């Protein structure tokens, strides 16, 4: 991921082009990926069901499930939630986000997967992201500037979703009422349902706004001399486009510091797009994972509340305390689930 996120100029262009086209080729925005996500959701629900009634920390299960989506794109397969090697990788990545350490182990895991792929690699029939990556490396042997990578953030947003749904049970109930009305209990949600579920859509947007998981965006550098808002910025100046200032701007939001799905609804209860909703940033470097992340958020969130009601463990209060690494994430917490 560092290959694209922290990159610039020629190398960045190569990586961005490669990431976008590979994500597209492997079904982002297509039905095939939707059914893969829905399959993964079944595994997640099975694992959660086993925890019924006992308080548990959902972090690793959710992280595991969401990571499996990117794994099916990158590695061409999913991993069992009990796979020790995969669990270790996820733990290390979670730590790495906070410490920027442990990266060698992540690289070792990737190297092993790549070596496995190389054994039966057929450049004319790519199976997944790694196969495409191998082809791309092959094509660019004489091009040392180009190199490729991947990563993600959706599970942190889902953890915030659990927190806010526990904190505001009346909002959770309204989402469940909309799910029951539009989808019912006899089938899984699909992306086509979103247009008929303005309240749920608004709640997910509000979770992203309040969750504010990339508060300071990523540090960027001006590629040429420029003037912005009357300030001269010479080429090479580091710039932080502060997303928090937009997501909590008092001129844009009626009550910026309150959790209110009404920020995204008009008087008729219809969903309204807000220009200041920029958790994925804007401009040339905006997040290329946005369509995938939005699809995952809708399907995971809606399916979860279709199947379970979430509440804080008895005798505990919901805390909005956060920890700040590369992303802003909730402090470890437990949930209790009850099947509906
Ligand atoms: C809720 C989930 C996500 C949020 C809030 C998010 C947010 C962001 C933000 C704020 C940036 C920086 C944009 C800038 O510098 O202007 C970014 C960059 C990026 N994101 Fe995401 N992201 C999410 C999920 C994903 C996923 C699922 C993927 C991968 C499939 C992804 C891949 C990337 C990449 C490759 C970049 C670097 C783009 C570049 O440097 O040109 N993101 N993301």
Coordinates of C-alpha atoms and ligand atoms in Angstrom, one line a residue:
X1 CA 0.0 0.0 0.0
X2 CA 2.8 2.4 0.8
X3 CA 3.6 1.9 -2.8
X4 CA 0.6 4.0 -3.8
X5 CA -0.5 6.0 -0.7
X6 CA 2.9 7.6 0.1
X7 CA 4.0 7.9 -3.5
X8 CA 4.1 10.7 -6.0
X9 CA 4.8 11.5 -9.7
X10 CA 5.4 8.8 -12.2
X11 CA 5.5 5.8 -9.8
X12 CA 2.2 6.9 -8.2
X13 CA 0.5 7.3 -11.6
X14 CA 1.5 3.7 -12.4
X15 CA 0.3 2.3 -9.2
X16 CA -3.0 4.2 -9.2
X17 CA -3.8 3.1 -12.7
X18 CA -3.0 -0.5 -11.8
X19 CA -5.0 -0.4 -8.6
X20 CA -8.1 1.1 -10.3
X21 CA -8.1 -1.2 -13.3
X22 CA -7.5 -4.3 -11.2
X23 CA -10.2 -3.5 -8.7
X24 CA -12.5 -3.0 -11.7
X25 CA -11.5 -6.2 -13.4
X26 CA -12.1 -8.2 -10.3
X27 CA -15.6 -7.0 -9.9
X28 CA -15.7 -3.8 -7.8
X29 CA -19.1 -2.4 -8.7
X30 CA -20.2 -5.7 -10.2
X31 CA -22.6 -8.4 -9.1
X32 CA -19.8 -11.0 -8.7
X33 CA -18.2 -9.1 -5.9
X34 CA -21.5 -8.4 -4.3
X35 CA -22.2 -12.2 -4.0
X36 CA -18.7 -12.8 -2.7
X37 CA -19.4 -10.2 0.1
X38 CA -22.7 -11.8 0.8
X39 CA -21.0 -15.2 1.1
X40 CA -18.5 -13.8 3.6
X41 CA -21.3 -12.2 5.6
X42 CA -22.8 -15.7 6.1
X43 CA -19.5 -16.9 7.6
X44 CA -19.3 -13.9 9.8
X45 CA -22.9 -14.3 11.1
X46 CA -22.2 -18.0 11.8
X47 CA -19.2 -17.0 13.9
X48 CA -21.1 -14.2 15.7
X49 CA -24.1 -16.5 16.4
X50 CA -21.8 -18.7 18.4
X51 CA -21.1 -15.7 20.7
X52 CA -24.8 -15.1 21.4
X53 CA -25.4 -13.9 24.9
X54 CA -21.8 -13.5 25.9
X55 CA -20.0 -10.2 25.6
X56 CA -17.2 -10.3 23.0
X57 CA -14.8 -8.1 21.2
X58 CA -15.9 -8.1 17.6
X59 CA -12.7 -6.4 16.3
X60 CA -10.9 -9.5 14.9
X61 CA -14.0 -11.2 13.5
X62 CA -15.1 -8.1 11.6
X63 CA -11.5 -7.4 10.5
X64 CA -11.2 -11.0 9.4
X65 CA -14.4 -10.9 7.4
X66 CA -13.6 -7.5 5.7
X67 CA -10.0 -8.6 5.0
X68 CA -11.3 -11.7 3.3
X69 CA -13.0 -9.5 0.7
X70 CA -9.8 -7.9 -0.3
X71 CA -8.1 -11.3 0.0
X72 CA -10.5 -12.7 -2.5
X73 CA -9.4 -9.9 -4.9
X74 CA -5.7 -10.0 -4.0
X75 CA -5.0 -13.7 -3.2
X76 CA -7.9 -15.3 -5.0
X77 CA -9.3 -16.9 -1.9
X78 CA -10.6 -16.4 1.6
X79 CA -9.1 -17.5 4.9
X80 CA -10.9 -19.4 7.8
X81 CA -11.4 -17.2 10.9
X82 CA -9.4 -19.9 12.8
X83 CA -6.4 -19.8 10.4
X84 CA -3.6 -19.1 12.8
X85 CA -1.3 -17.7 10.1
X86 CA -4.0 -15.3 8.8
X87 CA -4.9 -14.2 12.4
X88 CA -1.3 -13.4 13.1
X89 CA -1.1 -11.3 9.9
X90 CA -4.2 -9.3 10.9
X91 CA -2.9 -8.8 14.4
X92 CA 0.4 -7.6 13.0
X93 CA -1.2 -5.3 10.5
X94 CA -3.4 -3.8 13.2
X95 CA -0.3 -3.2 15.4
X96 CA 1.6 -1.9 12.4
X97 CA -1.1 0.8 11.9
X98 CA -0.3 2.1 15.3
X99 CA 3.4 1.4 15.6
X100 CA 4.5 1.3 12.0
X101 CA 6.5 -1.8 13.2
X102 CA 6.0 -5.5 12.4
X103 CA 5.9 -4.7 8.7
X104 CA 8.6 -7.4 8.0
X105 CA 6.1 -10.1 9.0
X106 CA 3.4 -8.7 6.7
X107 CA 5.9 -8.7 3.9
X108 CA 6.9 -12.3 4.7
X109 CA 3.3 -13.4 4.4
X110 CA 2.9 -11.6 1.1
X111 CA 6.1 -13.1 -0.2
X112 CA 4.9 -16.6 0.7
X113 CA 1.6 -16.0 -1.1
X114 CA 3.3 -14.6 -4.1
X115 CA 5.7 -17.5 -4.3
X116 CA 2.8 -19.9 -4.1
X117 CA 1.2 -18.0 -7.0
X118 CA 4.3 -18.1 -9.0
X119 CA 4.4 -21.9 -9.0
X120 CA 1.3 -22.3 -11.2
X121 CA 1.1 -18.8 -12.7
X122 CA -0.3 -18.5 -16.2
X123 CA 0.1 -14.9 -17.4
X124 CA -2.7 -15.5 -20.0
X125 CA -5.3 -16.4 -17.3
X126 CA -4.9 -14.1 -14.3
X127 CA -6.9 -15.4 -11.3
X128 CA -6.5 -12.5 -8.9
X129 CA -4.7 -9.3 -8.0
X130 CA -1.4 -11.1 -7.3
X131 CA -1.4 -12.7 -10.8
X132 CA -2.0 -9.3 -12.3
X133 CA 0.8 -7.9 -10.1
X134 CA 3.1 -10.6 -11.4
X135 CA 2.3 -9.8 -15.0
X136 CA 2.8 -6.1 -14.2
X137 CA 6.2 -6.8 -12.6
X138 CA 7.2 -8.9 -15.6
X139 CA 6.2 -6.0 -18.0
X140 CA 8.1 -3.5 -16.0
X141 CA 11.3 -5.3 -15.3
X142 CA 13.3 -2.5 -16.8
X143 CA 11.2 0.1 -15.0
X144 CA 12.5 0.4 -11.4
X145 CA 10.2 3.3 -10.6
X146 CA 7.1 1.3 -10.6
X147 CA 6.1 -1.1 -7.7
X148 CA 2.7 -2.2 -6.4
X149 CA 0.7 -2.7 -3.0
X150 CA -2.7 -2.8 -1.2
X151 CA -4.7 -2.3 2.2
X152 CA -7.9 -1.0 4.0
X153 CA -10.1 0.7 6.6
X154 CA -13.7 -0.5 6.3
X155 CA -13.6 -2.6 9.5
X156 CA -12.8 0.4 11.6
X157 CA -15.9 2.1 10.2
X158 CA -18.0 -1.0 11.1
X159 CA -16.7 -0.9 14.6
X160 CA -17.8 2.7 14.9
X161 CA -21.2 1.5 13.5
X162 CA -21.5 -0.9 16.4
X163 CA -20.6 1.8 18.9
X164 CA -23.2 4.3 17.5
X165 CA -25.9 1.7 17.3
X166 CA -25.3 0.7 20.9
X167 CA -25.3 4.3 22.0
X168 CA -28.5 5.1 20.1
X169 CA -30.7 2.0 20.3
X170 CA -33.7 4.1 19.0
X171 CA -31.7 4.7 15.8
X172 CA -30.8 1.0 15.6
X173 CA -34.5 0.2 15.9
X174 CA -35.4 2.6 13.1
X175 CA -32.8 1.0 10.8
X176 CA -34.2 -2.5 11.6
X177 CA -37.7 -1.3 10.9
X178 CA -36.6 -0.1 7.5
X179 CA -34.8 -3.4 6.8
X180 CA -37.9 -5.3 7.8
X181 CA -40.1 -3.2 5.5
X182 CA -37.8 -3.2 2.4
X183 CA -35.9 -6.5 2.7
X184 CA -37.7 -8.7 5.2
X185 CA -36.1 -11.7 6.8
X186 CA -36.2 -14.2 3.9
X187 CA -33.3 -12.9 1.8
X188 CA -30.0 -11.1 2.1
X189 CA -29.7 -7.4 1.3
X190 CA -28.4 -6.4 -2.1
X191 CA -27.0 -3.1 -3.4
X192 CA -30.2 -2.5 -5.3
X193 CA -32.0 -2.1 -1.9
X194 CA -29.9 0.9 -1.0
X195 CA -32.0 3.3 -3.1
X196 CA -35.1 2.2 -1.2
X197 CA -33.5 2.6 2.2
X198 CA -32.8 6.4 2.7
X199 CA -32.7 6.1 6.5
X200 CA -30.2 3.3 6.6
X201 CA -28.1 5.1 4.0
X202 CA -28.2 8.3 6.0
X203 CA -27.1 6.4 9.2
X204 CA -24.1 4.9 7.4
X205 CA -23.1 8.3 6.1
X206 CA -23.5 9.8 9.6
X207 CA -21.3 6.9 11.1
X208 CA -18.6 7.8 8.5
X209 CA -18.9 11.5 9.2
X210 CA -18.7 11.2 13.0
X211 CA -16.3 8.3 12.8
X212 CA -13.9 10.5 10.9
X213 CA -11.4 7.7 10.6
X214 CA -8.8 9.6 8.5
X215 CA -9.0 12.9 10.3
X216 CA -6.0 14.6 8.9
X217 CA -6.2 12.9 5.5
X218 CA -2.8 11.9 4.1
X219 CA 0.1 14.3 3.9
X220 CA 0.6 15.4 0.3
X221 CA 3.3 17.5 -1.4
X222 CA 2.7 20.2 -4.0
X223 CA 4.1 19.0 -7.4
X224 CA 4.6 22.6 -8.6
X225 CA 4.5 26.2 -7.3
X226 CA 0.9 27.2 -6.6
X227 CA -1.3 29.7 -4.8
X228 CA -4.2 28.6 -2.6
X229 CA -6.6 30.9 -0.8
X230 CA -4.1 33.7 -1.3
X231 CA -1.2 31.7 0.1
X232 CA 1.8 31.0 -2.1
X233 CA 2.9 27.3 -1.8
X234 CA 6.3 26.6 -3.5
X235 CA 6.8 23.3 -5.2
X236 CA 7.6 20.5 -2.6
X237 CA 5.5 22.0 0.2
X238 CA 3.9 19.4 2.5
X239 CA 0.1 19.9 2.7
X240 CA -2.4 18.5 5.1
X241 CA -6.0 18.9 3.8
X242 CA -7.7 18.5 7.2
X243 CA -10.8 16.4 6.6
X244 CA -12.0 17.0 10.2
X245 CA -12.5 20.7 9.5
X246 CA -15.0 19.8 6.7
X247 CA -16.8 16.9 8.4
X248 CA -17.5 19.0 11.5
X249 CA -17.9 22.4 9.8
X250 CA -20.6 24.4 11.6
X251 CA -21.5 26.2 8.3
X252 CA -22.2 22.9 6.6
X253 CA -23.9 20.8 9.3
X254 CA -26.8 21.8 11.5
X255 CA -25.4 20.2 14.6
X256 CA -21.9 19.0 13.6
X257 CA -21.0 17.4 17.0
X258 CA -24.2 15.4 17.4
X259 CA -24.9 12.0 15.8
X260 CA -27.9 12.8 13.7
X261 CA -28.9 10.9 10.5
X262 CA -31.1 13.9 9.7
X263 CA -27.9 15.6 8.4
X264 CA -28.5 13.5 5.3
X265 CA -32.3 13.5 5.0
X266 CA -34.8 16.2 3.8
X267 CA -38.2 16.9 5.3
X268 CA -39.7 14.1 3.2
X269 CA -37.2 11.6 4.6
X270 CA -35.4 11.3 1.3
X271 CA -31.6 10.9 1.2
X272 CA -29.7 14.1 0.3
X273 CA -26.0 14.2 -0.8
X274 CA -23.9 16.6 1.1
X275 CA -20.9 18.4 -0.5
X276 CA -19.1 18.5 2.8
X277 CA -19.3 14.7 3.2
X278 CA -15.6 14.0 2.3
X279 CA -14.3 11.0 4.3
X280 CA -12.7 9.7 1.1
X281 CA -11.1 13.1 0.4
X282 CA -11.4 14.8 -3.0
X283 CA -9.3 15.7 -6.1
X284 CA -6.8 13.6 -7.9
X285 CA -5.7 11.5 -4.9
X286 CA -9.2 10.7 -3.6
X287 CA -9.6 7.2 -2.3
X288 CA -9.8 4.7 -5.2
X289 CA -11.3 2.2 -2.7
X290 CA -14.5 4.3 -2.2
X291 CA -16.9 2.1 -4.3
X292 CA -15.6 -1.1 -2.6
X293 CA -15.8 0.4 0.8
X294 CA -19.3 1.8 0.3
X295 CA -20.5 -1.5 -1.0
X296 CA -19.0 -3.4 2.0
X297 CA -20.3 -0.9 4.5
X298 CA -23.9 -1.2 3.2
X299 CA -24.0 -4.9 2.9
X300 CA -22.2 -5.7 6.2
X301 CA -24.1 -3.1 8.2
X302 CA -27.6 -3.9 6.8
X303 CA -27.1 -7.7 7.0
X304 CA -25.8 -7.5 10.6
X305 CA -28.8 -5.5 11.8
X306 CA -31.2 -7.7 9.8
X307 CA -29.8 -10.7 11.8
X308 CA -28.8 -9.3 15.2
X309 CA -29.6 -6.6 17.7
X310 CA -26.5 -5.2 19.3
X311 CA -26.2 -3.9 22.8
X312 CA -23.5 -3.0 25.3
X313 CA -22.7 -5.8 27.8
X314 CA -24.9 -5.5 30.9
X315 CA -23.8 -2.8 33.4
X316 CA -21.4 -1.1 30.9
X317 CA -21.7 2.3 29.3
X318 CA -20.9 2.9 25.6
X319 CA -17.7 4.9 25.2
X320 CA -16.7 7.1 22.3
X321 CA -13.1 7.0 23.3
X322 CA -10.7 6.6 20.4
X323 CA -7.1 5.8 19.7
X324 CA -5.1 7.5 17.0
X325 CA -2.7 5.7 14.7
X326 CA -2.9 6.1 10.9
X327 CA -6.7 5.8 11.4
X328 CA -8.8 7.0 14.2
X329 CA -10.4 3.9 15.7
X330 CA -12.5 3.1 18.8
X331 CA -10.7 1.9 21.9
X332 CA -11.2 -1.9 22.4
X333 CA -14.8 -2.6 23.4
X334 CA -17.2 -5.5 23.8
X335 CA -20.7 -6.0 22.4
X336 CA -23.5 -8.4 23.1
X337 CA -25.6 -9.7 20.3
X338 CA -29.1 -11.2 20.3
X339 CA -30.4 -12.9 17.1
X340 CA -33.6 -11.3 15.9
Ligands
LIG1 C1 -14.3 3.5 4.9 C2 -13.2 3.2 4.2 C3 -12.1 4.1 3.6 C4 -11.9 5.4 3.9 C5 -12.6 6.4 4.8 C6 -10.7 5.8 3.0 C7 -10.2 7.1 3.0 C8 -9.1 7.4 2.3 C9 -8.5 8.7 2.3 C10 -8.9 9.9 3.1 C11 -7.4 8.7 1.4 C12 -6.4 9.8 1.1 C13 -6.9 10.6 -0.1 C14 -6.0 11.9 -0.4 O1 -4.8 11.8 -0.1 O2 -6.6 12.9 -0.8 C15 -7.3 7.3 0.9 C16 -6.4 6.9 -0.1 C17 -6.4 5.6 -0.6 N1 -7.2 4.6 -0.3 FE1 -8.8 4.6 1.0 N2 -10.3 4.7 2.3 C18 -11.2 3.6 2.6 C19 -11.1 2.4 2.1 C20 -10.2 1.9 1.1 C21 -10.2 0.6 0.5 C22 -11.3 -0.5 0.8 C23 -9.2 0.6 -0.4 C24 -8.7 -0.5 -1.2 C25 -9.5 -1.2 -2.0 C26 -8.6 1.9 -0.3 C27 -7.5 2.3 -1.1 C28 -6.9 3.5 -1.0 C29 -5.7 3.9 -1.8 C30 -4.9 2.9 -2.8 C31 -5.4 5.2 -1.5 C32 -4.2 6.0 -2.1 C33 -4.6 6.8 -3.3 C34 -3.5 7.6 -3.9 O3 -2.5 7.9 -3.2 O4 -3.6 8.0 -5.1 N3 -9.2 2.7 0.6 N4 -8.4 6.6 1.4

